[in-house]
Amino acid sequence: MSQSQETLSNLLQETRRFSPPADLAASANVKADAYEQAAQDRLGFWAEQADRLSWSKRWDEVLDWSNPPFAKWFVGGELNVAYNCVDRHVEAGRGAKVAFHWEGEPGDTRTLTYADLQSEVNKAANALLELGVRKGDRVAIYLPMIPELPISMLACARIGATHSVVFGGFSAEALRTRIDDAQAKLVITSDGGFRRGKPSDLKGIVDEAVAQTPTIEHVLVVRRTGEQVAENDLDVWWHDVVERQSEDHTAEPMDSEHPLYILYTSGTTGKPKGILHTTGGYLLQCAYTHHAVFDLKPETDIYWCSADIGWVTGHSYIVYGPLANGSTSVIYEGTPDTPNKGRWWDIIQKYKVSIFYTAPTAIRTFMKWGDDIPAEYDLSSLRVLGSVGEPINPEAYIWYRKHIGSDRTPVVDTWWQTETGAIMISPLPGVTAAKPGAAMRSLPGIVADVVDDQGQSVPNGGGGFMVVREPWPSMLRTIWGDDERYIKTYWSRFDGLYFAGDGAKKDEDGDMWLLGRVDDVMLVSGHNISTTEVESALVSHPKVAESAVVGATDPVTGQAIVAFVIPRGSAGEEVEGADFAKELRDHVSKALGPIAKPRQIMMVPELPKTRSGKIMRRLLRDVAEKRSIGDVTTLADSTVMDLISEKLPSAK
Ligand code: 6R9
């Protein structure tokens, strides 16, 4: 092993462990033997899991990998995703069970049972047919977090149209390029949605995008906010077209490999990649992982994933996995601080949420707001907590477990990507003695590994690149319209291995720790240093809420570490001074060694993030290197860079 790999892999020492509570372990859905069983016969394991779904026609072959990297799962099988997510639960006598408790930001609510969902989806499917949408066509969906969003996705799945959900915060230009790339025929949108107490304008953005897209035939508009919107020739109102449709529609079986959806990855550079997911394997891995990783008991659990449905996490763990498993879920439309900073905890208390899935960025925000806020609510219904989207810093993990999970609930740190479709690496809540900050090991049936730059598996204690060795059911099938790019991006770095683009390490026990995107790894005086580890060291200081670290060009060391820090709410005035910056630099040096000591630390009020909460380090590198700031169109809040520039005048 080279010296640089040692540095990458051995900075962070974390010795805390959390074993599953005995009662959860005893009644867990998945026990330790699943690993062994799946390792002995991986395809047999997935074949057995396939019984979770209702197939109209049974498949002939589990996996066809004769033309790698183009996989076919459950070859010859036929099923309908909407039937599996909705109708079969109604047919089994569970029509009165709640599918979604929807909570609007202003406090309005809607409860949708499985029977309600069935009639809504059927009406929407009939409306799509009336509007000329057919099997194989693409439909763009640009909606806020309202029930019509999952209803629209399921209506598409029901008739075999491929949906492409675009985040309700993206610009007209971002929407236009996604519509054009997929050649979508229809856009489903709304007059707007509520965020931070104000109606947002979605329809105006759609109008701007559609004016330049030749393929759109209709714009289907849901009324949500009641704000005045411009009406164009292509517009039809949801309440005119959908409401009058028949509630009957027979779901058509689709081939197991029928394209279910395209989802564009935010892609920090270059044209966005349209990640293609198909039907059988995708739904199966969503259902299995939702059952295994969250220990879901559909009869008693109330499940809430706080992600936006426009992110893959919402596709797989608000819509497809939970509904395939017949869960009762919460969906919340708005922001966590409306009308006050206790809104999420209020929702957990109100619906007695038992499984909660969120992102480290949200957890760090709550840390910053203070422990006293969740302490005001009854969170005793919670029994499993999940995290996704970024490496979770050990201190954020501990805070989450302690202040939200009463120091009792397991926390599952789930690693996966838009491309993987479903969770790949995660603890199992009834099995794993979890380590704060580690995603631990591949789930049963998944073969992920950490390799060196030659593609060789690293020994325990080593660091390198995250890869997947064997195809998995919910893997992306290609990049829409660009097979070459699919091969080049994911399958060319290492022969025969899927390259995820993340750095990772194995600890002495062989458990895996994710270290952020390979592009973000810093090279300081010849040592590879991961941004994640330096950020985690900073967050472990009691006065730090959040931090982002970048490597800036340095004449002496090649790259030097520059850190941006948000102090905790309770930290007081002294955080502005040079003494505090020195205190933090020494703190990092003590935690990780002098090589990881930041050259510079800047206090900032906010960090630039995507809508799924990932820090856009590229923009911070522009600040650190005193360049003008690059493309900000995928930021959740485009004013953040102005706030940072105001605070750091030299960065303008
Ligand atoms: C689901 C999702 C994928 C990238 C991925 C990695 C980061 C996600 C993580 C994690 C460390 C975790 N990531 N979960 N890193 N630990 N538990 O986030 O999909 O938006 O496509 O992002 O997110 O860098 O490569 P997507």
XYZ file of C-alpha atoms and ligand atoms in Angstrom:
678
model
C 0.000 0.000 0.000
C 1.308 3.438 -0.877
C 1.847 6.081 1.746
C -0.970 8.229 0.419
C -3.493 5.422 0.815
C -2.442 5.003 4.418
C -3.105 8.655 5.060
C -6.473 8.460 3.372
C -7.539 5.490 5.392
C -6.199 5.938 8.863
C -6.898 9.464 9.968
C -10.137 9.005 11.784
C -10.241 6.821 14.876
C -13.716 6.039 16.099
C -14.254 3.431 18.763
C -17.876 3.913 19.841
C -20.284 1.047 19.066
C -24.052 0.733 19.350
C -25.580 -2.729 19.454
C -29.231 -3.310 18.534
C -31.760 -3.196 21.388
C -32.560 -6.769 22.438
C -36.274 -6.623 21.629
C -35.650 -5.217 18.166
C -32.984 -7.852 17.492
C -35.288 -10.656 18.622
C -38.128 -9.713 16.285
C -36.078 -8.237 13.420
C -37.253 -8.860 9.859
C -33.756 -9.788 8.780
C -31.298 -11.682 10.939
C -27.567 -12.271 10.591
C -28.004 -15.512 8.611
C -29.242 -13.543 5.564
C -25.661 -12.536 4.733
C -24.498 -16.111 4.657
C -27.481 -17.333 2.687
C -27.073 -14.613 0.043
C -23.311 -15.137 -0.171
C -23.786 -18.822 -0.963
C -26.249 -18.250 -3.765
C -26.703 -14.599 -4.651
C -29.082 -15.101 -7.555
C -31.044 -17.702 -5.608
C -31.379 -15.150 -2.815
C -32.821 -12.535 -5.196
C -35.070 -15.132 -6.805
C -36.514 -15.864 -3.381
C -36.974 -12.153 -2.636
C -38.827 -11.753 -5.942
C -41.829 -13.369 -4.253
C -42.366 -10.041 -2.476
C -43.840 -8.815 -5.756
C -46.930 -9.957 -7.641
C -45.929 -11.068 -11.122
C -48.507 -11.332 -13.925
C -46.091 -13.668 -15.654
C -43.305 -15.415 -13.807
C -39.785 -14.721 -15.017
C -37.621 -17.406 -16.688
C -34.153 -16.281 -15.639
C -33.005 -14.191 -12.648
C -30.173 -12.342 -14.410
C -28.962 -12.095 -17.977
C -25.423 -10.676 -17.813
C -24.360 -11.963 -21.217
C -23.761 -8.449 -22.531
C -22.161 -6.524 -19.664
C -22.578 -3.826 -18.476
C -26.136 -4.082 -19.824
C -28.089 -6.159 -17.322
C -31.493 -7.774 -17.600
C -33.138 -8.895 -14.371
C -36.037 -11.332 -14.068
C -35.960 -11.981 -17.788
C -39.333 -12.766 -19.357
C -41.232 -11.704 -16.226
C -44.160 -9.284 -16.405
C -45.673 -7.095 -13.720
C -47.223 -3.685 -13.204
C -45.570 -1.381 -10.675
C -48.767 0.537 -9.820
C -50.651 -2.723 -9.323
C -47.921 -3.872 -6.927
C -47.894 -0.564 -5.048
C -51.649 -0.042 -4.802
C -54.218 -2.529 -6.157
C -52.883 -5.692 -4.625
C -53.162 -4.188 -1.147
C -56.792 -3.243 -1.833
C -57.494 -6.724 -3.215
C -56.019 -8.222 -0.049
C -58.588 -6.348 2.048
C -56.328 -3.490 3.119
C -58.104 -0.754 1.142
C -58.970 1.188 4.307
C -55.354 1.276 5.466
C -53.719 4.713 5.196
C -51.065 4.923 2.494
C -50.191 8.590 3.027
C -50.789 11.069 5.800
C -50.082 14.216 3.830
C -49.319 17.414 5.720
C -49.280 20.705 3.810
C -46.976 23.433 5.001
C -49.805 25.821 5.989
C -51.264 23.053 8.165
C -53.885 21.622 5.787
C -53.909 17.826 5.625
C -55.074 14.989 3.381
C -55.353 11.335 4.235
C -55.143 8.851 1.381
C -56.024 5.231 2.038
C -54.918 2.537 -0.387
C -58.475 2.552 -1.808
C -58.314 6.345 -2.260
C -54.932 6.039 -3.887
C -56.294 3.404 -6.266
C -59.137 5.621 -7.482
C -56.875 8.679 -7.766
C -54.211 6.795 -9.704
C -56.789 5.208 -11.989
C -58.393 8.558 -12.785
C -54.994 10.081 -13.502
C -54.061 7.110 -15.704
C -57.286 7.540 -17.695
C -56.574 11.261 -18.032
C -53.073 10.601 -19.349
C -54.544 8.258 -21.957
C -57.097 10.906 -22.955
C -54.256 13.393 -23.364
C -52.594 11.035 -25.821
C -49.899 9.556 -23.598
C -49.085 5.949 -24.478
C -46.846 3.165 -23.225
C -43.208 4.105 -23.860
C -43.851 7.887 -23.972
C -42.023 10.158 -21.519
C -43.803 12.442 -19.065
C -42.009 15.233 -17.181
C -43.295 15.904 -13.666
C -42.508 19.254 -12.049
C -44.564 19.354 -8.865
C -44.165 20.348 -5.227
C -44.570 17.760 -2.458
C -48.322 17.290 -2.865
C -50.257 14.009 -3.246
C -50.581 14.550 -7.009
C -46.826 13.927 -7.276
C -46.859 10.242 -6.243
C -50.261 9.876 -7.946
C -48.761 11.117 -11.226
C -45.757 8.814 -10.949
C -47.990 5.804 -10.313
C -50.359 6.801 -13.130
C -47.397 6.808 -15.524
C -46.219 3.435 -14.226
C -49.731 2.085 -14.630
C -49.883 2.814 -18.358
C -46.190 2.204 -19.037
C -45.209 5.831 -19.624
C -41.697 6.643 -18.353
C -41.651 9.511 -15.893
C -38.941 12.082 -15.402
C -39.430 13.984 -12.156
C -37.623 17.316 -12.047
C -37.060 19.058 -8.701
C -39.606 21.805 -8.119
C -36.753 24.221 -7.396
C -34.868 23.916 -10.668
C -34.738 26.746 -13.204
C -36.615 26.954 -16.510
C -33.371 26.188 -18.304
C -32.717 23.071 -16.202
C -36.277 21.893 -16.835
C -36.034 22.597 -20.554
C -32.820 20.593 -21.030
C -34.360 17.640 -19.157
C -37.579 17.779 -21.216
C -35.564 17.933 -24.428
C -33.196 15.139 -23.490
C -36.100 12.786 -22.727
C -38.323 14.156 -25.545
C -41.197 14.358 -23.082
C -44.728 14.712 -24.458
C -46.473 16.057 -21.378
C -45.501 18.110 -18.321
C -47.439 17.784 -15.081
C -47.071 20.825 -12.831
C -49.007 23.057 -10.441
C -49.639 26.736 -9.945
C -47.072 26.440 -7.159
C -46.440 25.039 -3.709
C -45.794 26.414 -0.239
C -42.262 26.944 1.018
C -41.413 29.051 4.085
C -44.963 30.325 4.256
C -44.956 31.696 0.719
C -46.414 30.285 -2.504
C -43.674 29.431 -4.988
C -44.255 29.897 -8.707
C -43.875 26.695 -10.710
C -46.212 27.371 -13.597
C -44.302 30.469 -14.758
C -41.119 28.420 -14.916
C -42.854 25.668 -16.898
C -44.258 28.244 -19.336
C -40.780 29.616 -19.924
C -39.325 26.131 -20.439
C -42.143 24.871 -22.648
C -41.964 27.886 -24.965
C -38.714 26.373 -26.240
C -39.456 22.651 -26.188
C -40.937 21.269 -29.413
C -42.091 17.915 -27.991
C -44.568 19.025 -25.296
C -48.210 18.562 -26.359
C -49.961 19.431 -23.084
C -49.257 20.976 -19.699
C -51.407 19.413 -16.972
C -51.761 21.872 -14.079
C -52.755 21.048 -10.499
C -54.285 23.858 -8.475
C -52.468 24.054 -5.166
C -51.831 27.632 -4.074
C -54.713 29.317 -5.919
C -52.332 32.014 -7.184
C -53.154 33.616 -10.517
C -51.259 31.934 -13.383
C -50.968 32.706 -17.081
C -53.069 30.311 -19.180
C -51.607 29.020 -22.418
C -52.944 26.959 -25.326
C -51.293 23.781 -24.121
C -52.671 24.025 -20.575
C -55.297 21.754 -19.103
C -56.341 21.858 -15.450
C -56.084 18.690 -13.380
C -59.489 19.380 -11.790
C -61.075 19.592 -15.266
C -59.464 16.579 -16.867
C -58.642 14.154 -14.064
C -61.634 14.592 -11.779
C -64.211 13.573 -14.373
C -62.436 10.328 -15.327
C -63.596 6.841 -14.473
C -62.128 5.292 -11.333
C -61.674 2.032 -13.195
C -58.564 1.167 -15.097
C -56.982 -2.209 -15.630
C -53.253 -2.141 -15.092
C -51.346 -3.522 -18.043
C -48.504 -5.928 -17.254
C -45.106 -4.570 -18.334
C -41.969 -6.440 -19.207
C -39.625 -6.689 -16.233
C -37.161 -4.462 -18.132
C -39.706 -1.847 -19.215
C -38.343 1.699 -18.527
C -40.029 2.934 -15.336
C -38.329 6.287 -14.973
C -35.476 8.588 -15.854
C -33.962 10.710 -13.116
C -31.304 13.280 -13.932
C -28.352 13.419 -11.565
C -27.400 16.879 -10.469
C -23.967 16.374 -12.068
C -21.695 19.177 -10.909
C -20.202 19.512 -14.382
C -21.308 18.707 -17.900
C -24.688 17.730 -19.287
C -26.953 16.100 -16.670
C -27.078 12.325 -16.920
C -30.509 10.751 -17.357
C -30.262 7.681 -15.131
C -32.618 4.969 -16.397
C -34.398 2.572 -14.042
C -36.617 -0.284 -15.147
C -39.437 -2.260 -13.611
C -38.971 -5.624 -11.865
C -35.486 -5.501 -10.373
C -35.867 -1.887 -9.312
C -39.133 -2.400 -7.456
C -37.852 -5.568 -5.853
C -34.697 -4.028 -4.399
C -36.652 -0.984 -3.159
C -39.119 -3.297 -1.418
C -36.502 -5.642 0.028
C -34.217 -2.905 1.345
C -37.105 -0.936 2.829
C -38.172 -4.108 4.656
C -34.653 -5.067 5.760
C -32.909 -1.780 6.529
C -35.808 -0.143 8.382
C -37.187 -3.389 9.844
C -40.548 -2.263 8.524
C -43.626 -3.839 10.121
C -46.384 -2.600 7.805
C -49.160 -3.359 10.294
C -47.840 -1.118 13.050
C -45.138 1.221 11.783
C -45.654 4.819 10.723
C -42.850 5.670 8.372
C -41.564 9.096 7.365
C -38.840 9.915 4.868
C -38.301 13.673 4.842
C -36.617 13.749 1.414
C -38.041 15.536 -1.592
C -39.646 13.142 -4.065
C -37.627 14.901 -6.769
C -34.513 13.200 -5.359
C -33.943 9.467 -5.844
C -34.454 8.973 -2.104
C -38.038 10.141 -2.527
C -38.613 7.891 -5.552
C -37.365 4.744 -3.828
C -38.228 5.434 -0.176
C -41.343 7.625 -0.265
C -43.071 6.147 -3.289
C -41.964 2.764 -4.600
C -40.448 0.838 -1.654
C -42.958 1.888 1.034
C -46.002 1.409 -1.202
C -44.813 -1.953 -2.518
C -44.579 -2.988 1.149
C -48.031 -1.619 2.002
C -46.681 0.893 4.540
C -48.379 3.879 6.112
C -46.222 6.953 5.450
C -46.145 10.650 6.178
C -45.442 13.194 3.429
C -44.689 16.784 4.387
C -44.799 19.598 1.846
C -42.669 22.342 3.319
C -39.568 23.449 5.182
C -38.504 22.363 8.706
C -38.670 25.898 10.141
C -42.260 26.774 9.173
C -44.037 28.005 11.220
C -41.236 27.286 13.718
C -38.098 25.196 14.132
C -40.008 22.396 15.847
C -42.200 21.553 12.842
C -40.636 18.151 12.081
C -40.759 17.034 15.707
C -44.344 18.195 15.872
C -45.131 15.964 12.861
C -43.405 12.966 14.483
C -45.368 13.539 17.685
C -48.667 14.072 15.849
C -48.522 10.958 13.645
C -46.516 8.826 16.117
C -43.830 8.217 13.500
C -41.835 5.082 14.321
C -39.286 5.039 11.465
C -37.665 8.266 10.337
C -35.276 8.686 7.405
C -33.464 11.972 6.767
C -30.131 13.485 5.641
C -27.025 14.598 7.583
C -27.480 18.152 6.335
C -30.828 18.333 8.159
C -29.370 16.754 11.294
C -26.554 19.313 11.410
C -29.069 22.119 10.953
C -31.017 20.858 13.970
C -27.783 20.632 15.980
C -27.162 24.254 15.108
C -30.679 25.266 16.209
C -30.155 23.647 19.597
C -31.049 20.550 21.631
C -33.864 22.309 23.463
C -36.127 22.341 20.391
C -36.632 18.562 19.910
C -36.672 18.200 23.709
C -40.071 19.922 23.764
C -41.736 17.094 21.821
C -42.705 13.514 22.533
C -40.535 11.468 20.179
C -40.958 8.190 22.045
C -42.737 6.518 19.087
C -39.444 6.373 17.141
C -37.694 3.008 16.937
C -35.401 3.196 13.855
C -33.590 6.242 12.437
C -31.949 6.430 9.022
C -29.483 8.739 7.297
C -28.684 9.208 3.605
C -27.059 11.598 1.164
C -23.628 12.279 2.580
C -21.236 10.709 5.037
C -22.753 11.326 8.472
C -20.161 12.880 10.782
C -19.794 10.821 13.962
C -20.890 13.787 16.101
C -24.003 14.285 14.012
C -24.736 10.564 14.337
C -24.397 10.718 18.117
C -26.573 13.826 18.319
C -29.263 12.194 16.129
C -29.262 9.041 18.199
C -29.295 10.902 21.511
C -31.621 13.855 20.928
C -34.026 12.314 18.425
C -33.663 8.620 19.222
C -33.521 8.937 23.086
C -30.185 7.102 23.006
C -32.142 3.959 22.306
C -32.918 3.663 18.601
C -30.490 2.227 16.084
C -29.274 4.678 13.424
C -28.752 3.166 9.975
C -26.336 5.074 7.741
C -27.386 4.040 4.233
C -25.026 4.431 1.284
C -26.389 4.394 -2.246
C -26.792 6.591 -5.337
C -29.308 7.611 -7.994
C -27.456 5.089 -10.139
C -27.774 2.205 -7.676
C -31.530 2.816 -7.361
C -31.753 1.453 -3.823
C -29.680 1.036 -0.660
C -26.441 -0.938 -1.109
C -24.396 -0.564 2.082
C -26.001 -0.152 5.488
C -26.192 -1.599 8.967
C -29.187 -3.849 9.677
C -30.983 -2.446 12.738
C -31.506 -5.822 14.409
C -28.087 -7.256 13.597
C -25.287 -4.717 13.331
C -23.250 -3.224 16.173
C -23.113 0.100 14.348
C -20.192 2.512 14.364
C -21.017 6.237 14.152
C -20.004 7.433 10.694
C -19.726 4.022 9.018
C -22.110 2.551 6.459
C -20.590 -0.792 7.592
C -21.094 -3.575 5.028
C -22.915 -4.550 1.848
C -26.492 -5.674 2.324
C -27.293 -9.348 1.691
C -27.191 -9.945 -2.075
C -24.920 -6.937 -2.744
C -21.183 -7.213 -3.348
C -19.573 -3.806 -2.792
C -15.855 -3.436 -2.133
C -13.046 -0.927 -1.696
C -10.229 -1.259 -4.241
C -6.874 0.395 -4.889
C -6.076 2.239 -8.104
C -5.315 -1.075 -9.809
C -8.750 -2.438 -8.932
C -7.386 -4.811 -6.269
C -9.424 -5.269 -3.119
C -7.677 -3.376 -0.285
C -6.895 -5.242 2.928
C -8.598 -4.280 6.176
C -7.183 -0.935 7.264
C -6.744 0.203 3.646
C -8.404 2.935 1.621
C -9.297 3.543 -2.003
C -12.317 3.561 -4.306
C -15.856 2.335 -3.730
C -16.900 -0.256 -6.338
C -19.589 -2.881 -6.835
C -18.369 -6.267 -8.021
C -21.577 -7.958 -9.118
C -24.698 -6.624 -10.843
C -27.646 -5.866 -8.546
C -31.398 -5.789 -9.292
C -32.002 -2.020 -9.053
C -28.857 -0.984 -10.936
C -29.193 1.719 -13.577
C -29.588 0.148 -17.007
C -27.944 2.967 -18.954
C -27.794 6.738 -19.319
C -30.870 7.676 -21.345
C -29.861 7.863 -25.005
C -26.153 7.491 -24.300
C -24.886 3.922 -23.822
C -21.322 5.064 -24.511
C -21.363 7.531 -21.661
C -22.829 4.838 -19.399
C -19.893 2.549 -20.147
C -17.330 5.330 -19.914
C -18.596 6.858 -16.648
C -19.204 3.726 -14.599
C -17.526 0.706 -16.155
C -14.220 1.890 -17.625
C -12.196 2.933 -14.588
C -11.817 -0.697 -13.403
C -12.256 -3.730 -15.590
C -15.550 -5.468 -14.820
C -16.327 -3.352 -11.739
C -18.930 -0.624 -11.243
C -17.084 2.571 -10.253
C -19.197 4.682 -7.918
C -16.970 7.784 -7.843
C -16.675 7.773 -4.044
C -13.594 7.322 -1.883
C -13.865 4.801 0.961
C -11.859 2.874 3.500
C -12.091 -0.438 5.298
C -11.360 -0.422 9.002
C -9.581 -3.199 10.900
C -12.833 -5.190 11.062
C -13.442 -4.809 7.330
C -16.336 -2.366 7.848
C -16.696 0.346 5.224
C -16.503 4.120 5.735
C -17.455 6.451 2.913
C -15.161 9.442 2.402
C -16.953 11.628 -0.145
C -16.552 12.048 -3.886
C -13.155 11.123 -5.293
C -13.063 14.539 -7.013
C -13.178 16.214 -3.598
C -10.190 14.373 -2.106
C -7.389 16.850 -1.313
C -3.717 16.322 -2.045
C -1.622 18.094 0.596
C 2.172 17.712 0.451
C 1.718 14.392 -1.310
C -0.910 13.043 1.122
C -4.482 12.240 0.153
C -6.825 13.709 2.738
C -10.568 13.285 2.609
C -12.810 16.306 3.069
C -15.168 14.142 5.135
C -12.645 13.374 7.847
C -11.544 16.987 8.303
C -15.191 18.090 8.355
C -16.019 15.449 10.946
C -13.119 16.614 13.105
C -14.407 20.199 12.922
C -17.971 19.167 13.739
C -16.689 17.300 16.794
C -15.756 20.693 18.311
C -18.615 21.746 20.613
C -18.947 25.184 19.044
C -19.172 23.984 15.425
C -22.496 23.101 13.775
C -21.408 22.520 10.204
C -18.347 22.730 8.064
C -17.190 22.265 4.511
C -13.607 21.713 3.543
C -11.899 22.199 0.170
C -8.400 21.936 -1.224
C -7.143 25.265 -2.603
C -4.039 25.595 -4.754
C -1.032 26.400 -2.596
C 2.464 27.289 -3.814
C 4.153 25.250 -1.087
C 1.986 22.200 -0.412
C 0.283 21.771 -3.807
C -3.112 22.012 -2.174
C -3.916 23.496 1.211
C -6.969 22.846 3.336
C -9.457 25.697 3.559
C -12.398 25.226 5.903
C -15.728 27.024 6.010
C -17.423 26.797 9.385
C -20.917 27.546 10.695
C -20.739 28.038 14.474
C -23.455 26.545 16.691
C -26.289 28.847 17.750
C -25.102 28.729 21.351
C -21.460 29.552 20.573
C -21.648 33.294 21.309
C -19.536 36.195 20.076
C -16.020 34.866 20.443
C -16.330 32.741 17.285
C -15.507 35.787 15.172
C -11.951 36.241 16.439
C -8.609 34.894 15.258
C -8.283 32.987 18.527
C -11.267 30.833 17.690
C -9.885 29.977 14.245
C -6.630 28.961 15.921
C -8.522 26.871 18.458
C -10.238 25.002 15.616
C -7.027 24.480 13.663
C -5.409 23.012 16.760
C -8.474 20.866 17.374
C -8.212 19.328 13.892
C -4.497 18.849 14.268
C -5.041 17.003 17.529
C -7.815 14.805 16.105
C -6.220 13.877 12.779
C -2.562 14.907 12.907
C -0.730 18.072 11.798
C -0.968 17.189 8.096
C -4.748 17.756 8.229
C -4.552 21.185 9.905
C -6.468 23.736 7.796
C -4.417 26.622 6.394
C -7.382 28.911 6.747
C -10.765 28.846 8.489
C -13.606 31.156 7.519
C -16.796 31.639 9.547
C -19.875 31.703 7.328
C -23.629 31.896 7.984
C -24.593 29.210 5.426
C -23.084 26.669 3.040
C -23.996 26.194 -0.611
C -26.034 22.999 -1.033
C -28.020 21.172 -3.661
C -31.682 20.439 -3.063
C -30.723 17.020 -1.692
C -28.408 18.677 0.821
C -25.036 17.958 -0.703
C -22.430 20.655 -0.207
C -21.272 22.137 -3.522
C -17.553 22.270 -2.772
C -16.807 23.440 -6.300
C -18.303 26.861 -5.413
C -16.340 27.043 -2.173
C -13.167 26.219 -4.074
C -13.940 29.272 -6.240
C -14.140 31.345 -3.043
C -10.964 29.843 -1.575
C -9.050 30.432 -4.784
C -10.552 33.924 -5.196
C -12.130 33.190 -8.573
C -15.493 34.417 -9.739
C -18.156 31.966 -8.652
C -19.269 29.331 -11.175
C -22.670 27.934 -12.152
C -25.144 28.095 -9.249
C -28.268 26.789 -11.002
C -28.540 23.559 -9.003
C -28.280 25.286 -5.614
C -31.276 24.908 -3.303
C -30.986 28.571 -2.400
C -29.153 30.710 -4.925
C -28.754 33.624 -2.488
C -26.379 31.634 -0.255
C -23.316 32.543 -2.305
C -24.196 36.250 -1.913
C -24.411 35.801 1.867
C -20.990 34.163 1.867
C -19.483 36.839 -0.367
C -20.859 39.581 1.888
C -19.281 37.933 4.877
C -15.976 37.431 3.096
C -15.497 40.546 0.967
C -12.228 39.217 -0.418
C -14.176 36.369 -1.991
C -16.212 38.567 -4.312
C -29.103 8.418 -2.360
C -28.286 9.559 -2.881
C -25.086 9.835 -4.361
C -23.822 10.243 -3.613
C -22.901 9.104 -3.326
C -22.139 9.632 -2.120
C -23.190 10.377 -1.353
C -25.127 9.132 -0.315
C -24.220 8.413 1.529
C -23.241 9.111 0.794
C -21.670 8.677 2.414
C -23.828 7.864 2.793
N -23.844 9.551 -0.343
N -25.373 8.444 0.820
N -21.981 9.240 1.228
N -22.544 8.016 3.184
N -24.697 7.208 3.578
O -27.797 10.367 -2.119
O -28.159 9.620 -4.245
O -28.136 12.068 -4.871
O -27.311 10.262 -6.471
O -25.994 10.910 -4.451
O -24.170 10.762 -2.333
O -21.143 10.516 -2.533
O -22.070 8.839 -4.443
P -27.441 10.762 -5.085
